[in-house]
Amino acid sequence: MTTTAPTSPAKRLILKVDGMTCGHCEATVTGGIKQIPGVLSADASAAAGQVTIAYEGSPRVDEYRKAVTALGYKPVGELDSSSISRREERRAALELKLLAWSVLWTIPVLVLHYGGFMHETWALWTAFACATILQPTSAITYYRAAIASLRRRMSNMDVLVSIGIAAGYLYATLTAFFPATFDPHSSMEFFEAATLLICFIRFGKWIEARSRSNAASAMDALLSLTPTRARKLNADGSVQEVSIDEVKPGDKLVVLPGDSFPVDGFVKAGESSANEALISGESMPVPKSYGDRVIAGSTNGAGKLTITVAGVGANTAIAKIVQLVEAAQASRAPAQRMADRISNVFVPLVVLIAVGSGVYWGGFTDVAFSRVLTHVIGVLVIACPCALGIAVPAAIMIGSGSSLRKGILVKDGGALEKLSKLDRIVFDKTGTLTSGAPKLSAAFVADDVDEREALATLLRLASDSTHPLSRAAIEHVNGRGIAPANIEGRTEETSGMGTILRSDARVYIFGSAALLEREGVKIDALAAKTDAERSKGASISYLAHDGRVLGAFAFRDPMRPKAKELVARIHAAGIRTAMISGDHEAAARAIAAEAGVNDVIAQAKPEDKIAAIKRWQAEGESVGMVGDGVNDAPALAQADVSIAIGGGSDVASETGSIVLMSGGVGRLGTAIDISRRVRSGIKVNLFASLIYNAVGIPLAAGLGTLISPGLVIPAGFAALAMVLSDASVALGSLHLASRLRKL
């Protein structure tokens, strides 16, 4: 599957790849892709089963695929965009078939070995036949991957496993054919080892495939909301039901009441409403009429609509969100870089230990060659770089999928880990801690002015303005049932200060104290009446006519309902808070005090926000910034973790490594809880994989015999131990998923 990631200025493409199992596989694919002209960077992820390619010019998809194939891996063809987990389900089904096939031919060998037939000639040849059948069927994929890796002078888990399987099988075959030269009594033991190796490794692959399928379920749940069929409106007026694959931008579709929208588009005819909770998180239906945008996957209300198609399949808002999550799952978290450094030396080190073990037991002891080979194969197959390689990505995949279910879009896997380690979270005020939609909280008119006439004049001036305070004034006056004053004239809006209406020789002004003073209007008469509102953080605007103040109006941007609770929750987590705002000191401090924020910086310009964040970072703090994703873009870029408040169909384009798609800033507390549980899951997974290898490899090398002479791990059961390491990471990830569901 190839998809273009929409968030970065650089062109990016995600190529799905089957067969990667560990850090060395990732390095192999990454190195091969980087050699292709035009590729700026490549980042492969075994856990996500994909490689993210940054390129310039046009994408050379065919060359990318050929390079991956040449390396011994399988680029996956185009998928049905309605199911992101279908590929993982098919992979799990294939692994289950291969596992069943392996078990089928392993059971006879076990029965012969432990049933007392191990010295019978017919039993030996039966075991040989069973082990031989598995070589070109179940084991061949490891051999191919190992050969491809060695061709590039690299080694990975496939190399270790292939050497172990081949060594056991070949030695057993030699002892069967040349009993006079080799120990014939060990033939059955190594046929058993060869078949068990294949069997247990296939079992591990099946567990891994099932884990990936489960991790993809959150994205699949989103994409499954999009219908696979659509009603196309033809030029002659007839309606034809077609596959979504036949729909293209510009086509007209008919959407009936209760149906889900199959595409992104714009309403061409009809009136209805849509439930867009899947993206906005708001359960209230959104009215839809001519020109309004509709989102694929959302549900049409009671009206019939005709829409013009704007985006289909991978070009819909919902698909872009899934693409971002996939990119996040493939990105490198800080803990993963440590695991990568260990993995880079892991395989060569294991080979050295295996060789050293063989040299010691073969050259300095009198044990049989079969015992020497048992130790060598045991070291090779018990070592598990896979568990180490998937320990971090598995937790990130679970965390990002769980976040998506809760309305939190994680666009960078590393940010999910960093969020758990923040020392300070900085909030913008407007639209973040506050609603961003100010309300007219109090009105004061001069003693000799009729209030309704003043409000009618206010409505006339506000109607020609797009400023948020003007919209708040319109909403308030309309609620009083007052019509706008009939004043003809030309209006001019001064940036951030207010509106002036000039009608013949008369001048009307609605704006800030600074605007009135600039126009020579004194506000002393009403200034005292507004002091109480100003002290509460209200913004004051004035209405004047021909140099005389008619009224003063207090506007307050109400705090978001869950903002105070969120700040308390953040403090309880041991994180300091700060608020940076461009508003005046009184307004900023009033909101900060109401919310309980630790530090306040008011009247801040964009460069002041950046400077403050840099200062805290210089003091050793890890800083997160929460903003609206547009006006705060420079400060968001400077922060260690950038968190944007999103919503609607454009959520995928929001600035920020984490986007709170629904629930507003209140979702931040949930995001922090998820990040901390993911970090805990990463630690558990890494510990399980590291401690397993630290204990298992020495035992397989024979150090256990120093404790007890009989403590020798058979080669076949060394493979089982390796599988248990993979299983421990898988179980750790399942436990993490269970913990996240409880949030």
XYZ file of C-alpha atoms in Angstrom:
743
model
C 0.000 0.000 0.000
C 1.326 3.432 -0.827
C -0.027 6.604 0.693
C 1.207 10.136 0.737
C 1.612 11.724 4.162
C 0.143 15.222 4.048
C 1.699 16.978 6.988
C 5.319 17.628 6.087
C 6.547 20.188 3.517
C 8.771 17.390 2.133
C 7.042 14.842 -0.066
C 6.542 11.570 1.746
C 5.328 8.156 0.756
C 4.565 5.106 2.881
C 5.305 1.710 1.337
C 3.936 -1.384 3.043
C 6.539 -4.148 3.368
C 6.127 -7.753 4.523
C 8.935 -9.814 6.024
C 10.770 -7.338 8.262
C 11.336 -8.845 11.698
C 13.950 -6.814 13.576
C 16.232 -3.787 13.630
C 18.607 -5.312 11.111
C 15.726 -5.855 8.671
C 14.835 -2.194 9.110
C 18.430 -1.149 8.444
C 18.561 -3.371 5.349
C 15.398 -1.889 3.827
C 16.347 1.655 4.829
C 19.812 1.328 3.270
C 18.469 -0.130 0.039
C 15.837 2.582 -0.427
C 18.320 5.391 0.310
C 20.434 4.355 -2.670
C 17.650 5.214 -5.116
C 18.095 8.657 -6.778
C 15.756 11.310 -5.443
C 15.320 9.693 -2.016
C 16.133 12.177 0.759
C 15.592 9.780 3.666
C 13.964 6.465 4.525
C 12.722 5.067 7.811
C 11.635 1.426 7.974
C 9.575 -0.015 10.823
C 9.340 -3.771 11.333
C 6.534 -3.365 13.873
C 4.386 -1.270 11.530
C 5.433 -3.284 8.469
C 6.232 -0.231 6.373
C 8.927 2.160 5.217
C 8.392 5.929 5.136
C 10.231 7.535 2.214
C 10.990 11.259 1.878
C 11.757 12.160 -1.730
C 12.114 15.033 -4.157
C 10.603 15.209 -7.615
C 8.252 12.403 -8.584
C 8.025 9.201 -6.537
C 9.728 6.194 -8.130
C 7.341 3.656 -6.674
C 8.343 0.850 -9.051
C 12.013 1.308 -8.146
C 11.169 1.317 -4.436
C 9.300 -1.954 -4.867
C 12.105 -3.550 -6.898
C 14.669 -2.516 -4.291
C 12.603 -4.044 -1.484
C 12.090 -7.262 -3.470
C 15.811 -7.512 -4.244
C 16.533 -7.349 -0.520
C 14.373 -10.405 0.125
C 11.271 -8.633 1.405
C 7.828 -8.285 -0.124
C 6.318 -4.921 -1.060
C 2.556 -5.143 -0.613
C 0.278 -4.176 -3.475
C -2.558 -1.649 -3.330
C -5.105 -2.410 -0.635
C -8.796 -1.752 -0.310
C -8.820 1.488 1.671
C -11.887 0.328 3.581
C -9.783 -2.019 5.750
C -6.320 -1.247 7.041
C -6.180 -4.431 9.134
C -7.254 -6.788 6.350
C -3.638 -7.238 5.247
C -2.616 -8.099 8.815
C -5.498 -10.557 9.096
C -4.400 -12.240 5.856
C -0.832 -12.399 7.144
C -2.019 -13.933 10.428
C -4.127 -16.464 8.497
C -1.109 -17.410 6.353
C 1.112 -17.778 9.414
C -1.527 -19.968 11.056
C -1.612 -22.228 7.974
C 2.186 -22.492 7.960
C 2.121 -23.208 11.701
C -0.483 -25.956 11.235
C 1.555 -27.431 8.371
C 4.692 -27.395 10.536
C 2.900 -29.024 13.481
C 1.502 -31.679 11.157
C 5.025 -32.866 10.224
C 6.591 -32.269 13.644
C 4.197 -34.474 15.641
C 5.344 -37.729 13.953
C 8.973 -36.910 14.785
C 8.092 -36.274 18.439
C 6.073 -39.510 18.603
C 8.974 -41.488 17.136
C 11.538 -39.858 19.405
C 9.666 -40.180 22.692
C 7.735 -43.337 21.779
C 10.777 -45.572 21.969
C 11.385 -45.852 18.220
C 14.391 -43.566 17.970
C 16.814 -46.402 17.143
C 14.587 -48.044 14.504
C 15.808 -47.561 10.935
C 12.296 -47.027 9.533
C 11.612 -44.430 12.202
C 14.824 -42.591 11.355
C 13.899 -42.384 7.665
C 10.376 -41.289 8.549
C 11.809 -38.453 10.662
C 14.128 -37.544 7.793
C 11.157 -37.358 5.403
C 9.137 -35.160 7.789
C 12.042 -32.758 8.380
C 12.837 -32.643 4.652
C 9.241 -31.750 3.702
C 9.386 -28.697 5.972
C 12.595 -27.316 4.446
C 11.152 -26.039 1.104
C 7.741 -25.206 2.592
C 7.937 -23.706 6.068
C 11.664 -22.942 6.365
C 12.289 -21.560 2.881
C 11.155 -18.031 3.766
C 13.884 -17.783 6.427
C 16.534 -19.097 4.066
C 15.599 -16.577 1.372
C 15.593 -13.675 3.813
C 18.931 -14.766 5.277
C 20.576 -15.036 1.842
C 19.278 -11.579 0.864
C 20.610 -10.121 4.108
C 24.035 -11.725 3.685
C 24.251 -10.434 0.129
C 24.108 -6.956 1.586
C 26.732 -7.958 4.165
C 24.233 -7.638 6.968
C 22.893 -10.124 9.490
C 19.546 -10.375 11.226
C 17.320 -12.826 13.032
C 16.689 -14.736 9.803
C 20.420 -15.436 9.558
C 20.572 -16.812 13.111
C 17.456 -18.931 12.688
C 18.490 -20.220 9.252
C 21.906 -21.307 10.514
C 20.279 -23.089 13.447
C 17.656 -24.904 11.342
C 20.112 -25.824 8.585
C 22.795 -27.001 11.028
C 20.372 -29.245 12.910
C 18.840 -30.683 9.738
C 22.149 -31.254 7.941
C 23.814 -32.865 10.952
C 20.824 -35.170 11.489
C 20.890 -36.106 7.782
C 24.620 -36.839 7.856
C 24.252 -39.079 10.896
C 21.406 -40.912 9.165
C 23.320 -41.487 5.927
C 26.774 -42.003 7.456
C 26.221 -43.729 10.814
C 29.747 -45.090 10.828
C 31.239 -41.587 10.714
C 28.792 -39.675 12.902
C 26.904 -40.548 16.074
C 23.752 -42.329 14.820
C 22.091 -42.040 18.243
C 21.792 -38.259 17.842
C 20.006 -38.349 14.478
C 16.498 -38.376 15.897
C 17.399 -35.697 18.425
C 18.478 -33.263 15.699
C 15.605 -34.115 13.352
C 13.398 -33.221 16.290
C 15.408 -30.041 16.867
C 15.107 -28.983 13.205
C 11.344 -29.556 13.082
C 10.690 -27.975 16.488
C 12.737 -24.926 15.502
C 10.518 -24.382 12.482
C 7.372 -25.092 14.467
C 8.108 -22.742 17.354
C 9.363 -19.927 15.135
C 6.203 -20.157 13.042
C 4.221 -19.965 16.275
C 6.081 -16.766 17.178
C 5.357 -15.311 13.736
C 1.675 -16.059 14.166
C 1.610 -14.306 17.568
C 3.376 -11.301 16.027
C 0.913 -11.167 13.104
C -2.072 -11.329 15.462
C -0.611 -8.492 17.534
C -0.244 -6.331 14.441
C -3.790 -7.093 13.384
C -5.097 -6.057 16.809
C -3.006 -2.867 16.755
C -4.550 -1.908 13.401
C -8.106 -2.294 14.694
C -8.498 1.372 15.710
C -7.659 2.590 12.216
C -9.781 -0.137 10.671
C -12.715 0.980 12.826
C -12.426 4.476 11.353
C -12.100 3.376 7.731
C -14.912 0.835 8.054
C -17.322 3.731 8.522
C -16.855 4.674 4.868
C -19.274 2.840 2.530
C -17.851 0.814 -0.349
C -20.816 1.665 -2.639
C -22.247 5.013 -3.717
C -25.304 6.326 -5.585
C -24.006 8.196 -8.627
C -26.188 10.861 -10.276
C -25.803 10.590 -14.041
C -26.117 13.456 -16.528
C -29.587 12.278 -17.592
C -30.846 12.468 -14.005
C -30.804 8.726 -13.358
C -29.202 7.323 -10.205
C -26.873 4.328 -10.441
C -25.307 2.379 -7.582
C -21.576 1.949 -8.231
C -18.455 0.812 -6.426
C -16.567 3.593 -4.647
C -13.579 2.726 -6.870
C -15.554 4.088 -9.861
C -16.176 7.464 -8.215
C -13.869 10.379 -9.026
C -13.661 14.049 -7.976
C -16.317 16.172 -9.665
C -18.914 13.399 -9.799
C -22.326 14.007 -8.241
C -23.668 11.566 -5.676
C -27.039 11.179 -3.968
C -26.939 10.502 -0.220
C -30.193 9.320 1.360
C -31.305 9.999 4.947
C -29.444 7.824 7.434
C -26.701 6.845 4.971
C -23.002 7.432 5.599
C -21.202 9.767 3.232
C -18.878 7.655 1.028
C -16.613 10.587 0.064
C -15.570 14.076 1.062
C -17.528 16.679 -0.868
C -19.756 19.750 -0.956
C -23.531 19.942 -0.851
C -24.941 20.717 -4.306
C -28.640 20.464 -3.485
C -30.883 19.730 -0.526
C -30.836 20.460 3.185
C -30.036 18.093 6.024
C -27.635 17.632 8.932
C -24.660 15.361 9.566
C -23.257 13.576 12.592
C -19.507 14.284 12.428
C -18.632 12.878 15.859
C -16.013 10.576 14.316
C -13.767 13.616 13.700
C -15.116 16.521 15.724
C -16.197 14.488 18.741
C -19.382 16.559 18.928
C -22.555 14.487 19.101
C -24.817 17.362 18.006
C -25.713 17.203 14.283
C -24.199 19.866 12.023
C -26.638 21.604 9.619
C -25.844 21.061 5.928
C -27.058 23.087 2.976
C -25.735 24.348 -0.369
C -21.949 24.794 -0.344
C -21.332 23.107 3.019
C -18.591 20.503 3.273
C -19.404 16.882 4.136
C -16.929 14.326 5.463
C -16.597 10.693 4.390
C -17.771 8.358 7.140
C -20.095 10.887 8.788
C -23.830 10.108 8.827
C -26.493 12.029 6.923
C -29.524 13.222 8.869
C -33.166 13.375 7.822
C -32.755 15.112 4.459
C -31.778 13.876 1.014
C -28.601 15.508 -0.332
C -26.872 15.765 -3.668
C -23.137 16.305 -3.229
C -20.196 17.063 -5.490
C -17.225 14.757 -4.841
C -14.040 16.458 -3.599
C -12.016 13.542 -2.216
C -12.206 9.761 -2.583
C -10.408 6.936 -0.792
C -6.924 7.975 0.333
C -7.756 11.640 -0.342
C -10.520 11.860 2.261
C -10.028 13.517 5.656
C -10.570 10.235 7.483
C -7.975 8.418 5.347
C -5.445 11.187 5.910
C -5.881 10.809 9.658
C -5.171 7.082 9.338
C -2.110 7.835 7.196
C -0.815 10.168 9.895
C -1.293 7.506 12.565
C 0.535 4.964 10.395
C 3.410 7.426 9.949
C 3.485 8.012 13.715
C 3.644 4.277 14.364
C 6.622 3.994 12.015
C 8.469 6.974 13.528
C 11.368 6.501 15.928
C 10.641 7.156 19.606
C 13.651 8.125 21.777
C 13.629 4.725 23.514
C 13.651 3.018 20.107
C 16.949 4.666 19.219
C 18.519 3.028 22.265
C 17.058 -0.331 21.255
C 18.390 0.188 17.711
C 21.920 0.765 19.021
C 21.732 -2.505 20.942
C 20.283 -4.366 17.950
C 23.052 -3.140 15.654
C 25.665 -5.103 17.620
C 23.371 -7.873 18.813
C 23.540 -10.350 15.922
C 27.346 -10.196 15.429
C 27.758 -10.589 19.193
C 25.484 -13.641 19.250
C 27.455 -15.243 16.409
C 30.701 -14.637 18.336
C 29.205 -16.202 21.482
C 27.999 -19.228 19.461
C 31.416 -19.686 17.878
C 33.131 -19.199 21.226
C 30.819 -21.748 22.808
C 31.599 -24.245 20.057
C 35.343 -23.678 20.350
C 35.263 -24.135 24.124
C 33.090 -27.267 24.238
C 34.749 -28.821 21.196
C 38.364 -27.914 21.956
C 38.640 -27.863 25.728
C 36.202 -30.563 26.858
C 35.606 -34.192 25.921
C 31.860 -33.905 25.270
C 30.384 -35.450 22.117
C 30.114 -33.382 18.954
C 26.347 -33.556 19.198
C 26.569 -31.760 22.546
C 28.825 -29.091 21.020
C 26.355 -28.578 18.191
C 23.492 -28.381 20.692
C 25.164 -25.430 22.417
C 26.009 -23.658 19.151
C 22.499 -24.036 17.703
C 20.957 -23.191 21.077
C 22.798 -19.851 21.256
C 21.852 -18.974 17.687
C 18.142 -19.665 18.059
C 17.531 -18.602 21.647
C 18.838 -15.105 20.918
C 15.929 -12.889 19.986
C 16.601 -9.510 18.399
C 12.941 -9.487 17.345
C 11.694 -8.989 20.901
C 14.106 -6.107 21.347
C 13.187 -4.617 17.983
C 9.426 -4.631 18.544
C 9.439 -3.735 22.262
C 9.099 0.024 21.662
C 7.106 0.095 18.379
C 4.544 -2.348 19.780
C 3.794 0.002 22.685
C 3.705 3.052 20.383
C 1.277 1.291 18.019
C -1.040 0.368 20.881
C -0.821 3.893 22.336
C -1.467 5.732 19.069
C -4.400 3.444 18.237
C -5.927 3.922 21.683
C -5.414 7.696 21.390
C -7.257 7.750 18.077
C -10.250 6.014 19.671
C -10.372 8.767 22.275
C -10.212 11.655 19.803
C -6.441 12.263 20.061
C -4.426 12.195 16.840
C -0.771 11.275 17.445
C 1.253 12.398 14.420
C 4.682 11.594 15.872
C 5.304 8.435 17.894
C 8.232 10.076 19.661
C 5.952 12.841 20.949
C 3.805 10.248 22.709
C 6.824 9.169 24.736
C 8.105 12.719 25.314
C 4.693 13.837 26.580
C 5.119 11.542 29.575
C 8.334 13.326 30.603
C 7.271 16.985 30.382
C 8.259 19.357 33.197
C 6.056 22.235 32.046
C 3.017 22.720 29.832
C 2.466 26.162 28.314
C -1.018 27.246 27.238
C -2.102 29.936 24.867
C -5.156 31.691 26.326
C -7.620 32.424 23.553
C -9.181 29.321 22.082
C -7.177 27.035 24.350
C -7.982 27.706 27.994
C -10.857 29.893 26.865
C -13.519 29.062 24.302
C -12.247 31.561 21.725
C -15.819 32.837 21.326
C -16.229 35.966 23.527
C -19.608 36.894 24.989
C -21.004 40.341 25.774
C -21.139 40.162 29.571
C -22.238 43.716 30.496
C -23.469 46.899 28.772
C -23.317 50.467 30.119
C -24.956 53.409 28.345
C -24.637 57.121 29.042
C -27.301 58.590 31.315
C -29.090 60.568 28.588
C -28.922 57.788 25.928
C -31.730 55.369 25.130
C -30.380 51.833 25.546
C -32.308 50.317 22.613
C -31.147 53.092 20.273
C -27.555 52.540 21.413
C -27.856 48.804 20.838
C -29.412 49.372 17.390
C -26.442 51.577 16.469
C -24.038 48.980 17.854
C -25.705 46.295 15.732
C -25.357 48.467 12.606
C -21.596 48.908 13.069
C -20.959 45.346 14.197
C -22.745 43.961 11.148
C -19.979 45.287 8.876
C -17.176 43.751 10.962
C -15.663 40.259 11.152
C -14.004 40.834 14.529
C -14.934 38.258 17.249
C -16.199 41.059 19.541
C -18.489 42.300 16.773
C -19.895 38.796 16.356
C -20.490 38.621 20.103
C -22.271 41.998 19.985
C -24.482 40.836 17.111
C -25.417 37.664 18.993
C -26.323 39.669 22.113
C -28.376 42.356 20.358
C -30.207 39.870 18.127
C -31.215 38.051 21.281
C -32.954 41.259 22.420
C -35.051 41.426 19.267
C -33.577 44.785 18.170
C -33.150 45.692 14.492
C -30.034 47.515 13.265
C -30.213 51.295 12.995
C -30.846 52.615 9.506
C -27.600 54.497 8.980
C -26.237 54.859 5.451
C -22.524 55.312 5.041
C -19.099 53.813 4.489
C -17.458 51.640 7.137
C -13.781 51.044 7.665
C -12.296 48.413 9.976
C -9.045 49.281 11.713
C -6.845 46.279 12.374
C -7.549 44.947 15.860
C -9.005 48.247 17.113
C -12.570 48.522 15.864
C -14.935 49.899 13.209
C -15.647 53.444 12.040
C -18.779 54.349 10.048
C -18.799 57.700 8.226
C -22.225 58.986 7.151
C -22.056 62.419 5.540
C -20.649 64.610 8.330
C -21.461 62.169 11.102
C -18.977 59.642 12.512
C -19.850 56.492 14.449
C -17.182 54.423 16.215
C -17.260 51.002 17.854
C -13.893 49.915 19.201
C -11.200 50.041 21.837
C -10.228 52.951 24.071
C -7.108 53.394 21.927
C -9.229 53.877 18.793
C -11.508 56.423 20.464
C -8.530 58.351 21.835
C -6.971 58.372 18.363
C -10.187 59.868 17.019
C -10.245 62.471 19.786
C -13.103 60.962 21.819
C -12.814 61.022 25.624
C -14.095 57.986 27.519
C -13.856 59.346 31.062
C -17.635 59.454 31.565
C -18.061 55.672 31.324
C -14.554 54.442 32.180
C -15.300 54.272 35.918
C -18.383 52.109 35.332
C -16.285 49.457 33.568
C -13.526 49.137 36.196
C -15.181 46.194 37.943
C -15.556 44.269 34.659
C -12.007 45.150 33.612
C -10.645 43.789 36.917
C -12.361 40.478 36.125
C -10.445 40.289 32.866
C -13.105 41.657 30.518
C -12.199 43.489 27.321
C -13.974 46.852 27.034
C -15.173 48.343 23.760
C -16.921 51.682 23.354
C -19.630 53.061 21.104
C -19.331 56.737 20.149
C -21.167 59.207 17.901
C -19.718 62.519 16.756
C -17.140 62.682 19.542
C -19.501 61.589 22.327
C -19.494 58.179 24.090
C -22.893 56.471 23.889
C -22.024 53.244 25.696
C -19.365 50.847 26.936
C -19.550 47.103 26.490
C -17.678 44.399 28.424
C -16.746 41.201 26.622
C -15.434 38.086 28.307
C -14.031 35.001 26.669
C -15.382 32.279 28.980
C -13.005 29.613 30.183
C -13.495 26.162 28.703
C -15.638 23.998 31.010
C -12.895 21.472 31.790
C -9.903 23.827 31.794
C -9.701 24.245 35.572
C -10.064 20.510 36.135
C -7.348 19.865 33.529
C -4.853 22.261 35.127
C -5.409 20.621 38.527
C -4.898 17.224 36.923
C -1.634 18.380 35.339
C -0.374 19.760 38.648
C -1.255 16.459 40.338
C 0.971 14.751 37.772
C 3.895 16.916 38.908
C 3.935 19.201 35.866
C 4.108 22.998 36.141
C 1.878 25.183 33.976
C 2.175 28.572 32.344
C -0.095 30.742 30.202
C 1.200 33.108 27.534
C -1.263 35.562 26.031
C -1.305 38.637 23.871
C -4.157 40.055 25.969
C -3.765 42.847 28.509
C -2.463 42.026 31.973
C -5.816 42.061 33.790
C -7.549 39.730 31.323
C -4.648 37.293 31.264
C -4.242 37.175 35.046
C -7.992 36.795 35.618
C -8.173 33.689 33.410
C -4.915 32.321 34.837
C -6.211 32.745 38.392
C -9.528 31.111 37.525
C -7.768 28.175 35.877
C -5.078 27.873 38.554
C -2.108 28.278 36.199
C 1.318 28.718 37.873
C 2.913 31.420 35.694
C 1.469 34.131 33.448
C 3.008 36.204 30.659
C 0.664 38.854 29.226
C 0.811 41.182 26.211
C 3.161 38.699 24.544
C 4.053 38.845 20.874
C 4.827 35.625 18.944
C 8.558 36.140 19.480
C 7.952 36.571 23.224
C 6.316 33.149 23.359
C 9.338 31.569 21.682
C 11.739 33.400 24.007
C 9.865 32.196 27.100
C 9.907 28.581 25.948
C 13.632 28.815 25.143
C 14.301 30.236 28.602
C 12.533 27.345 30.332
C 14.337 24.851 28.107
C 17.680 26.489 28.965
C 16.827 25.916 32.627
C 16.612 22.197 31.916
C 12.855 21.858 31.550
C 11.110 19.753 28.922
C 8.340 22.018 27.629
C 5.054 21.220 25.916
C 3.035 23.925 24.136
C -0.740 23.842 23.681
C -2.152 26.243 21.088
C -4.606 26.708 18.253
C -2.195 25.261 15.700
C -2.134 28.355 13.459
C -1.331 31.556 15.359
C 0.945 29.653 17.730
C 2.875 27.768 15.020
C 6.322 29.273 15.871
C 5.936 28.540 19.595
C 4.620 25.052 18.854
C 7.684 24.394 16.696
C 10.021 25.508 19.500
C 8.426 23.285 22.165
C 9.615 19.745 22.874
C 6.043 18.529 22.346
C 3.520 20.544 20.314
C -0.174 20.009 21.025
C -2.799 21.622 18.796
C -6.518 22.011 19.394
C -8.133 20.648 16.232
C -11.516 19.609 14.966
C -13.441 19.301 11.743
C -12.368 18.041 8.340
C -9.060 19.925 8.365
C -7.778 18.176 11.504
C -5.117 16.302 9.529
C -3.483 19.588 8.487
C -3.310 21.016 12.011
C 0.110 22.048 13.254
C 1.316 19.965 16.178
C 2.751 16.522 16.790
C -0.382 15.742 18.819
C -3.831 17.046 17.838
C -6.763 17.019 20.257
C -9.481 16.322 17.687
C -12.428 16.284 20.056
C -13.242 17.367 23.590
C -11.064 20.478 23.364
C -8.178 21.011 25.745
C -9.786 18.652 28.257
C -8.458 15.722 26.199
C -4.915 16.712 27.154
C -5.258 14.989 30.529
C -6.209 11.762 28.765
C -3.271 12.165 26.370
C -0.871 12.518 29.307
C -2.321 9.426 30.994
C -1.966 7.447 27.757
C 1.623 8.632 27.264
C 2.620 7.636 30.797
C 1.091 4.188 30.442
C 2.788 3.788 27.051
C 6.121 4.761 28.596
C 5.538 2.212 31.358
C 4.679 -0.378 28.691
C 7.896 0.427 26.815
C 9.922 -0.127 29.990
C 8.205 -3.466 30.663
C 8.723 -4.642 27.070
C 12.389 -3.588 26.994
C 13.063 -5.198 30.379
C 11.404 -8.459 29.293
C 13.419 -8.651 26.058
C 16.745 -7.642 27.629
C 16.503 -9.852 30.735
C 15.423 -12.792 28.594
C 18.497 -12.531 26.363
C 20.783 -11.828 29.327
C 19.681 -15.097 30.982
C 18.852 -17.287 27.977
C 22.023 -16.897 25.918
C 24.466 -17.895 28.704
C 22.307 -20.925 29.557
C 22.186 -22.008 25.908
C 25.977 -21.574 25.676
C 26.368 -24.112 28.467
C 27.005 -21.991 31.530
C 24.091 -23.735 33.196
C 26.221 -26.879 33.473
C 28.356 -25.038 36.023
C 25.282 -25.090 38.273
C 24.096 -28.562 37.299
C 25.760 -30.909 34.755
C 22.369 -31.817 33.340
C 21.256 -28.229 32.758
C 21.539 -28.299 28.967
C 18.891 -26.619 26.799
C 17.998 -28.817 23.777
C 18.170 -26.903 20.488
C 14.468 -27.354 19.767
C 13.415 -25.982 23.123
C 15.817 -23.063 22.725
C 13.514 -22.018 19.902
C 10.551 -22.283 22.250
C 12.348 -19.980 24.662
C 12.863 -17.503 21.828
C 9.152 -17.623 21.034
C 8.343 -17.003 24.673
C 10.411 -13.824 24.487
C 8.293 -12.605 21.559
C 5.211 -13.716 23.438
C 6.243 -11.754 26.530
C 6.380 -8.551 24.469
C 3.050 -9.407 22.827
C 1.443 -10.098 26.210
C 2.940 -6.888 27.584
C 1.379 -4.993 24.709
C -1.986 -6.677 25.269
C -1.789 -5.732 28.950
C -1.008 -2.152 27.913
C -4.018 -2.148 25.573
C -6.210 -3.386 28.420
C -4.947 -0.611 30.722
C -5.568 2.032 28.061
C -9.139 0.856 27.484
C -9.886 1.656 31.136
C -9.011 5.362 30.719
